[in-house]
Tab-separated table of C-alpha atoms in Angstrom:
chain	number	residue	atom	x	y	z
A	10	MET	CA	71.644	14.839	-3.939
A	11	ASP	CA	70.461	12.303	-5.984
A	12	SER	CA	66.646	13.315	-6.171
A	13	ALA	CA	64.693	16.667	-6.936
A	14	ASP	CA	61.487	18.134	-7.909
A	15	ILE	CA	63.809	20.559	-10.581
A	16	ILE	CA	67.256	19.784	-11.621
A	17	MET	CA	68.742	22.790	-13.341
A	18	LEU	CA	71.519	22.536	-15.738
A	19	LEU	CA	74.115	25.717	-15.552
A	20	ASP	CA	76.831	26.530	-17.834
A	21	ASN	CA	78.954	28.284	-15.268
A	22	PRO	CA	80.131	27.162	-11.370
A	23	LEU	CA	77.550	29.748	-9.860
A	24	ALA	CA	79.682	32.107	-8.263
A	25	SER	CA	77.235	34.896	-8.864
A	26	ASP	CA	74.311	34.521	-11.883
A	27	GLN	CA	71.298	36.614	-10.361
A	28	ARG	CA	68.667	35.271	-12.416
A	29	VAL	CA	69.518	31.817	-11.870
A	30	GLU	CA	69.830	32.569	-8.229
A	31	LYS	CA	66.228	34.338	-7.948
A	32	GLU	CA	64.540	31.546	-10.266
A	33	ALA	CA	65.935	28.781	-7.903
A	34	GLN	CA	65.211	30.663	-4.524
A	35	SER	CA	61.761	31.770	-5.631
A	36	LEU	CA	61.123	27.945	-6.464
A	37	ALA	CA	62.448	26.718	-3.330
A	38	SER	CA	60.515	29.027	-1.406
A	39	SER	CA	57.149	27.882	-3.022
A	40	GLY	CA	58.327	24.405	-1.698
A	41	PHE	CA	60.144	22.597	-4.575
A	42	GLU	CA	63.338	20.699	-4.122
A	43	VAL	CA	65.935	22.267	-6.481
A	44	LEU	CA	69.235	20.984	-7.657
A	45	ILE	CA	71.381	23.050	-9.438
A	46	LEU	CA	74.137	21.120	-11.545
A	47	ALA	CA	76.920	23.756	-12.526
A	48	THR	CA	80.257	23.350	-14.125
A	49	ASN	CA	83.413	22.424	-11.868
A	50	GLU	CA	85.749	25.034	-13.561
A	51	ASN	CA	86.083	26.877	-10.261
A	52	SER	CA	88.295	25.517	-7.877
A	53	ASP	CA	87.745	27.829	-4.894
A	54	LEU	CA	84.079	26.864	-4.890
A	55	PRO	CA	82.975	24.148	-2.837
A	56	THR	CA	81.649	20.620	-4.858
A	57	ASN	CA	78.439	20.924	-2.963
A	58	GLU	CA	76.761	23.910	-1.581
A	59	LYS	CA	73.625	24.768	-0.178
A	60	ARG	CA	72.351	28.239	-0.866
A	61	ASN	CA	69.188	30.137	0.105
A	62	GLY	CA	66.943	27.043	0.506
A	63	TYR	CA	68.529	25.062	-2.783
A	64	ILE	CA	71.350	22.771	-3.490
A	65	ILE	CA	74.298	23.375	-5.787
A	66	GLU	CA	76.441	20.458	-7.104
A	67	ARG	CA	79.480	21.741	-9.102
A	68	SER	CA	79.834	18.135	-11.288
A	69	LEU	CA	79.536	19.101	-14.820
A	70	ASP	CA	82.614	19.069	-17.002
A	71	VAL	CA	83.123	22.888	-18.469
A	72	GLU	CA	84.097	21.263	-21.790
A	73	LEU	CA	80.564	20.782	-22.420
A	74	LYS	CA	80.420	24.057	-23.692
A	75	HIS	CA	82.996	23.506	-26.592
A	76	PRO	CA	81.136	21.088	-29.096
A	77	LEU	CA	83.569	21.026	-31.620
A	78	ARG	CA	86.570	20.038	-29.416
A	79	LYS	CA	88.033	16.751	-29.464
A	80	GLY	CA	86.239	14.472	-27.028
A	81	TYR	CA	83.233	16.022	-26.764
A	82	LYS	CA	80.650	13.279	-27.376
A	83	LYS	CA	82.450	11.341	-24.744
A	84	ARG	CA	82.287	13.932	-22.109
A	85	LEU	CA	78.513	14.510	-23.179
A	86	GLU	CA	77.917	10.738	-22.690
A	87	LYS	CA	79.326	11.026	-19.125
A	88	ALA	CA	77.470	14.001	-18.041
A	89	VAL	CA	74.209	12.262	-19.835
A	90	ASN	CA	74.744	9.111	-17.333
A	91	LEU	CA	75.396	11.520	-14.629
A	92	LEU	CA	71.793	13.037	-15.015
A	93	LEU	CA	70.150	9.701	-15.319
A	94	SER	CA	71.637	8.501	-12.208
A	95	LYS	CA	69.413	11.272	-10.768
A	96	HIS	CA	65.426	11.417	-10.452
A	97	CYS	CA	63.642	14.782	-11.236
A	98	ARG	CA	60.344	15.460	-12.542
A	99	ILE	CA	61.686	18.634	-14.407
A	100	LEU	CA	64.959	19.354	-15.931
A	101	HIS	CA	65.151	23.183	-16.324
A	102	CYS	CA	68.272	24.102	-18.880
A	103	HIS	CA	69.708	27.672	-18.589
A	104	ASP	CA	70.781	28.814	-21.899
A	105	TYR	CA	72.130	27.042	-25.235
A	106	PHE	CA	75.307	25.522	-23.870
A	107	LEU	CA	73.727	22.756	-22.104
A	108	LEU	CA	70.736	22.040	-24.397
A	109	GLN	CA	72.405	19.233	-26.018
A	110	LEU	CA	72.863	17.470	-22.671
A	111	ALA	CA	69.218	18.198	-21.603
A	112	ALA	CA	67.735	17.014	-25.038
A	113	GLN	CA	69.718	13.585	-25.051
A	114	VAL	CA	68.413	12.959	-21.375
A	115	LYS	CA	64.971	13.608	-22.435
A	116	GLU	CA	65.365	11.371	-25.301
A	117	LYS	CA	66.214	8.547	-22.970
A	118	ARG	CA	63.578	9.458	-20.342
A	119	PRO	CA	60.646	10.936	-22.548
A	120	GLU	CA	58.461	11.484	-19.295
A	121	LEU	CA	60.887	14.212	-18.078
A	122	TYR	CA	59.345	17.843	-18.400
A	123	LEU	CA	62.074	19.748	-20.206
A	124	THR	CA	62.147	23.538	-19.956
A	125	TYR	CA	64.626	25.728	-21.847
A	126	ASP	CA	65.378	29.005	-20.240
A	127	ALA	CA	66.915	30.967	-23.320
A	128	HIS	CA	68.995	33.978	-21.440
A	129	GLU	CA	70.033	35.083	-25.096
A	130	TYR	CA	68.740	34.996	-28.674
A	131	LEU	CA	71.583	32.931	-29.950
A	132	LYS	CA	70.591	33.751	-33.690
A	133	GLY	CA	70.945	37.237	-33.203
A	134	TRP	CA	73.981	37.442	-30.789
A	135	PRO	CA	76.991	36.477	-33.326
A	136	TYR	CA	79.428	36.876	-30.208
A	137	TYR	CA	82.721	35.647	-32.522
A	138	LYS	CA	82.795	38.853	-34.051
A	139	GLU	CA	84.087	40.599	-30.523
A	140	ILE	CA	87.341	38.145	-30.894
A	141	GLU	CA	90.115	40.268	-32.202
A	142	HIS	CA	92.402	37.622	-33.484
A	143	PRO	CA	91.216	36.345	-37.068
A	144	LEU	CA	91.952	32.684	-36.392
A	145	ASN	CA	90.252	32.675	-33.106
A	146	ARG	CA	87.302	34.517	-34.575
A	147	PHE	CA	86.839	32.105	-37.477
A	148	LYS	CA	86.827	29.386	-34.986
A	149	GLY	CA	84.151	31.251	-32.953
A	150	ARG	CA	81.874	31.651	-35.917
A	151	LEU	CA	82.409	27.667	-36.312
A	152	VAL	CA	81.301	27.068	-32.863
A	153	TRP	CA	78.566	29.564	-32.957
A	154	GLN	CA	77.028	27.801	-36.032
A	155	GLN	CA	77.221	24.511	-34.480
A	156	LEU	CA	75.578	25.852	-31.189
A	157	LYS	CA	72.896	27.537	-33.700
A	158	GLN	CA	72.320	24.028	-35.322
A	159	LEU	CA	72.055	22.100	-32.000
A	160	GLU	CA	69.683	24.812	-30.565
A	161	ALA	CA	67.459	24.760	-33.770
A	162	ARG	CA	67.276	20.847	-33.335
A	163	ASN	CA	67.047	20.396	-29.834
A	164	ILE	CA	64.348	22.990	-28.939
A	165	HIS	CA	61.649	20.573	-30.090
A	166	GLN	CA	62.407	18.178	-27.462
A	167	CYS	CA	61.266	21.002	-25.016
A	168	ASN	CA	58.084	21.384	-23.311
A	169	LEU	CA	58.640	25.061	-21.985
A	170	LEU	CA	60.511	27.948	-23.362
A	171	ILE	CA	61.271	30.946	-20.986
A	172	THR	CA	62.920	34.366	-22.565
A	173	PRO	CA	63.552	37.509	-20.675
A	174	SER	CA	61.387	39.545	-23.019
A	175	GLU	CA	58.289	39.303	-24.807
A	176	ALA	CA	59.865	40.209	-28.345
A	177	LEU	CA	62.285	37.473	-27.601
A	178	ARG	CA	59.683	35.221	-26.773
A	179	LYS	CA	57.634	35.793	-30.193
A	180	ALA	CA	60.891	35.494	-32.246
A	181	MET	CA	61.986	32.332	-31.183
A	182	ILE	CA	58.513	30.599	-31.396
A	183	ILE	CA	58.604	32.228	-35.180
A	184	ASP	CA	62.138	30.949	-35.825
A	185	HIS	CA	61.716	27.448	-34.330
A	186	ARG	CA	57.851	27.131	-35.025
A	187	PHE	CA	57.796	26.141	-31.286
A	188	GLN	CA	54.830	24.344	-30.373
A	189	GLY	CA	55.002	23.997	-26.724
A	190	ASP	CA	54.162	26.499	-23.695
A	191	SER	CA	56.395	29.677	-23.368
A	192	LEU	CA	56.710	32.286	-20.958
A	193	ALA	CA	58.418	35.741	-20.760
A	194	ILE	CA	59.925	36.405	-17.422
A	195	ARG	CA	61.878	39.787	-17.098
A	196	ASN	CA	64.898	39.952	-14.870
A	197	ILE	CA	63.681	42.349	-12.240
A	198	PRO	CA	65.630	42.482	-9.215
A	199	SER	CA	63.813	40.988	-6.275
A	200	LYS	CA	62.479	43.103	-3.616
A	201	MET	CA	65.246	41.637	-1.045
A	202	ALA	CA	67.946	43.030	-3.351
A	203	ALA	CA	67.537	46.639	-1.593
A	204	GLY	CA	70.722	45.742	-0.061
A	205	LYS	CA	73.228	47.635	2.186
A	206	ARG	CA	73.934	51.543	1.368
A	207	ARG	CA	77.065	53.373	1.153
A	208	ASP	CA	77.833	56.980	0.011
A	209	VAL	CA	78.284	56.773	-3.493
A	210	ARG	CA	80.004	60.557	-3.994
A	211	SER	CA	82.188	60.094	-1.237
A	212	GLU	CA	83.269	56.368	-2.418
A	213	ALA	CA	83.512	58.025	-6.294
A	214	GLY	CA	84.889	61.342	-5.755
A	215	ILE	CA	81.766	63.253	-7.193
A	216	ASP	CA	80.973	66.895	-6.411
A	217	SER	CA	77.959	67.628	-4.747
A	218	ASP	CA	76.997	70.289	-7.577
A	219	LYS	CA	77.142	67.483	-10.437
A	220	SER	CA	74.046	65.266	-11.338
A	221	ILE	CA	75.417	61.722	-11.400
A	222	LEU	CA	74.689	59.651	-14.772
A	223	VAL	CA	75.592	55.970	-13.728
A	224	HIS	CA	76.193	53.119	-16.186
A	225	SER	CA	76.028	49.727	-14.299
A	226	GLY	CA	77.087	46.213	-15.354
A	227	SER	CA	79.109	45.371	-18.720
A	228	VAL	CA	80.301	48.257	-20.971
A	229	TYR	CA	79.127	47.453	-24.715
A	230	MET	CA	79.796	51.143	-25.869
A	231	SER	CA	82.141	51.487	-28.681
A	232	ASP	CA	85.108	53.839	-28.256
A	233	ALA	CA	83.451	56.340	-30.804
A	234	PHE	CA	80.423	56.427	-28.787
A	235	LEU	CA	81.936	56.699	-25.515
A	236	ASP	CA	84.277	59.598	-26.999
A	237	THR	CA	81.150	61.586	-27.873
A	238	PHE	CA	79.449	60.955	-24.764
A	239	VAL	CA	82.517	62.441	-22.649
A	240	ALA	CA	82.482	65.388	-25.073
A	241	LEU	CA	78.854	66.226	-24.423
A	242	LEU	CA	79.639	66.026	-20.754
A	243	GLU	CA	82.487	68.292	-21.273
A	244	GLU	CA	79.977	70.825	-22.614
A	245	GLN	CA	77.371	70.478	-19.953
A	246	LYS	CA	80.067	70.555	-16.889
A	247	ASN	CA	77.235	70.032	-14.068
A	248	PHE	CA	76.936	66.176	-15.099
A	249	ALA	CA	79.398	63.497	-13.884
A	250	LEU	CA	79.404	59.747	-15.190
A	251	LEU	CA	80.020	57.134	-13.028
A	252	PHE	CA	80.289	53.359	-14.165
A	253	ILE	CA	79.616	50.498	-11.668
A	254	GLY	CA	81.038	47.345	-12.888
A	255	ASN	CA	83.867	44.713	-12.468
A	256	ARG	CA	84.206	43.279	-16.014
A	257	PRO	CA	87.810	43.933	-17.760
A	258	ARG	CA	86.515	46.491	-20.059
A	259	HIS	CA	85.438	48.445	-16.762
A	260	PHE	CA	89.094	48.470	-15.374
A	261	GLU	CA	90.376	49.504	-18.736
A	262	LEU	CA	88.269	52.513	-19.086
A	263	GLN	CA	89.428	53.296	-15.336
A	264	LYS	CA	92.601	53.719	-16.412
A	265	GLU	CA	92.160	55.679	-19.429
A	266	PHE	CA	89.726	58.111	-17.873
A	267	ALA	CA	91.759	58.204	-14.309
A	268	GLN	CA	92.634	61.890	-15.052
A	269	HIS	CA	88.941	63.035	-16.275
A	270	PRO	CA	87.394	65.064	-13.688
A	271	GLN	CA	83.588	64.052	-14.911
A	272	VAL	CA	84.114	60.403	-15.259
A	273	HIS	CA	84.204	58.118	-12.269
A	274	PHE	CA	84.456	54.585	-11.187
A	275	MET	CA	82.903	51.922	-8.635
A	276	ASP	CA	83.582	48.520	-8.051
A	277	TYR	CA	80.391	46.454	-8.645
A	278	ASP	CA	79.007	44.825	-5.443
A	279	VAL	CA	75.525	43.141	-5.694
A	280	ASP	CA	74.741	43.547	-2.073
A	281	TYR	CA	75.198	47.231	-2.648
A	282	LEU	CA	73.981	48.085	-6.074
A	283	ILE	CA	70.213	49.184	-5.806
A	284	GLN	CA	70.991	51.474	-2.999
A	285	ASP	CA	74.019	52.565	-4.912
A	286	LEU	CA	72.041	53.220	-8.154
A	287	ALA	CA	69.219	55.003	-5.745
A	288	GLN	CA	71.833	57.902	-5.257
A	289	CYS	CA	72.236	58.645	-8.829
A	290	ASP	CA	70.131	61.135	-10.994
A	291	ALA	CA	69.775	58.789	-14.135
A	292	GLY	CA	70.933	55.584	-15.342
A	293	ILE	CA	72.464	55.048	-18.769
A	294	ALA	CA	71.547	51.707	-20.778
A	295	TYR	CA	73.441	51.504	-23.867
A	296	THR	CA	73.101	48.492	-26.235
A	297	ARG	CA	74.168	47.770	-29.567
A	298	ALA	CA	70.460	47.502	-30.843
A	299	HIS	CA	71.390	48.340	-34.382
A	300	SER	CA	74.397	45.915	-34.707
A	301	TYR	CA	72.913	42.901	-32.834
A	302	ILE	CA	69.207	41.885	-33.128
A	303	ALA	CA	69.375	39.984	-29.699
A	304	HIS	CA	70.231	43.448	-28.192
A	305	ARG	CA	67.288	44.728	-30.206
A	306	LEU	CA	65.033	41.895	-28.709
A	307	GLY	CA	66.159	41.353	-25.377
A	308	SER	CA	66.054	42.992	-21.994
A	309	SER	CA	69.009	44.038	-20.184
A	310	ASN	CA	69.562	43.836	-16.796
A	311	ARG	CA	70.507	47.390	-15.967
A	312	VAL	CA	67.186	48.905	-17.056
A	313	MET	CA	65.105	46.875	-14.360
A	314	GLU	CA	67.742	47.688	-11.839
A	315	TYR	CA	67.370	51.412	-12.754
A	316	SER	CA	63.778	51.025	-12.555
A	317	MET	CA	63.722	49.324	-9.173
A	318	ALA	CA	66.316	51.954	-7.839
A	319	GLY	CA	63.549	54.489	-8.825
A	320	ILE	CA	65.810	56.560	-11.286
A	321	PRO	CA	64.885	57.915	-14.731
A	322	ILE	CA	66.540	56.298	-17.679
A	323	ILE	CA	68.500	57.381	-20.612
A	324	ALA	CA	68.465	54.662	-23.055
A	325	THR	CA	69.008	53.456	-26.635
A	326	GLU	CA	65.953	52.983	-29.068
A	327	GLN	CA	64.868	49.433	-28.660
A	328	ILE	CA	61.691	47.186	-28.053
A	329	THR	CA	61.990	46.767	-24.215
A	330	HIS	CA	63.144	50.232	-23.584
A	331	ARG	CA	60.340	51.675	-25.513
A	332	GLU	CA	57.756	49.433	-23.423
A	333	LEU	CA	59.027	50.704	-20.312
A	334	GLN	CA	58.907	54.016	-21.662
A	335	GLU	CA	55.148	53.793	-22.774
A	336	ALA	CA	54.399	51.881	-19.459
A	337	PHE	CA	55.995	54.413	-16.955
A	338	GLY	CA	56.997	57.413	-18.719
A	339	HIS	CA	60.505	57.611	-16.672
A	340	VAL	CA	62.707	56.567	-20.000
A	341	LEU	CA	64.212	58.970	-22.516
A	342	LEU	CA	65.222	57.192	-25.957
A	343	PHE	CA	68.124	57.994	-28.001
A	344	ASN	CA	69.753	56.475	-31.212
A	345	GLU	CA	73.099	54.769	-30.569
A	346	SER	CA	74.526	56.346	-33.973
A	347	ASP	CA	73.037	59.793	-33.608
A	348	GLU	CA	74.854	62.504	-31.417
A	349	ALA	CA	72.268	64.675	-31.742
A	350	THR	CA	69.710	62.324	-30.086
A	351	LEU	CA	71.914	61.525	-27.149
A	352	ASN	CA	72.377	65.627	-26.854
A	353	SER	CA	68.320	66.022	-26.910
A	354	ALA	CA	67.891	63.307	-24.243
A	355	LEU	CA	70.352	64.870	-21.953
A	356	LYS	CA	68.583	68.327	-22.334
A	357	GLU	CA	65.134	66.854	-22.266
A	358	PHE	CA	66.336	65.019	-18.758
A	359	ARG	CA	67.585	68.307	-17.357
A	360	LYS	CA	64.444	70.102	-18.307
A	361	GLU	CA	61.836	67.293	-16.970
A	362	ARG	CA	63.770	65.646	-14.280
A	363	GLU	CA	61.422	66.174	-11.583
A	364	THR	CA	58.658	64.699	-13.727
A	365	LEU	CA	60.738	61.892	-14.531
A	366	LYS	CA	61.736	60.955	-11.333
A	367	ALA	CA	58.359	60.868	-9.967
A	368	ASN	CA	57.615	58.515	-12.629
A	369	ALA	CA	60.594	56.265	-11.906
A	370	LEU	CA	59.476	56.023	-8.277
A	371	ALA	CA	56.045	54.814	-9.577
A	372	SER	CA	57.458	52.372	-11.580
A	373	LYS	CA	59.721	50.996	-8.634
A	374	ASP	CA	56.303	50.283	-7.048
A	375	LYS	CA	54.577	48.521	-9.932
A	376	LEU	CA	57.559	46.186	-10.891
A	377	SER	CA	58.179	43.020	-8.931
A	378	TRP	CA	60.083	39.973	-9.249
A	379	GLU	CA	57.618	38.174	-7.119
A	380	GLN	CA	54.877	38.875	-9.421
A	381	GLU	CA	56.981	37.968	-12.511
A	382	ILE	CA	58.200	34.410	-11.490
A	383	SER	CA	54.631	33.787	-10.027
A	384	PRO	CA	53.269	32.095	-13.686
A	385	LEU	CA	56.261	29.794	-13.550
A	386	GLU	CA	55.811	28.589	-9.780
A	387	ALA	CA	51.772	28.071	-11.022
A	388	HIS	CA	53.061	26.294	-14.096
A	389	TYR	CA	55.403	23.812	-12.100
A	390	LYS	CA	52.981	23.282	-9.339
A	391	ALA	CA	50.368	22.331	-11.428
A	392	LEU	CA	52.723	19.853	-13.345
A	393	LEU	CA	53.814	18.008	-10.049
A	394	HIS	CA	50.513	18.017	-8.040
């Protein structure tokens, strides 16, 4: 495909990326021609694919994510030429890895409208600290610093900044003295994501007399916090903790707690997720809000998924969690480093669960991806018409 109204740049092969897919599908449904240029790193996926009204072309070199590696400049030049061979009015760059590519294309084609869709707060997410080997951690720090510098330089080529939370939008405008337009688009599941249903208690082997506390998605809990959490469950035996996930940490925990009667596991399946969550009694939303500014300012997907499933949330204290609490009253907050506040939240849940559940169901009716994405649709329509 050599032309489209909107070309999106994506730093993964798009096996599954819910935010990207929802945006592309919504824009395609609004009448835009959308082409996603993704990386070519997964040989099991086709080079070209049509999905939900938009086109995916997996032609970008995955090495574009490594700006300090030998040959990066040549790979970048090749990718720039690839983009220049295509025609679009709007270039929509997802996240920071490909922002250098987008900015160089914009330099050569200034009439392009460039959007930076920042999924993460790079400045507040020093991901290299999670790397165990000291030498690799040092290399990771160098890459992180380089990516920060590239973002700071290239963001000024952008016409529109998109972030997943209002707090993050404000922080990035201040950090970069950004002068363009900006939108906060929360990652609310689409109503179409209600999905299929399976019996959670039966699948996970949870007794009918236990209230299910569910944690979905990536597990950021430290070993110390998880030990504390499980110890609290052992004191309150009518709770079961269910992890729904598919990342390596999920399967490590599954082995570790294989014999624990109150800790259970299910594989993540996006087609079932909202219905799985709706059968639980409360969702756990743990973030490292004290350790990482990105967590403090961002918005985790799981809190929106819990809300759309209509279940109360027990969450770490951070800006977006408190905003949901104040808006709908279905969130109980705790301090990630204070066991007493977590214990208090569990006790409060037991005491007020009916009210919390009613508030959660009300939040489900008031949150809408279709409403959330509408300002971007309107913005792009004004540009193209």
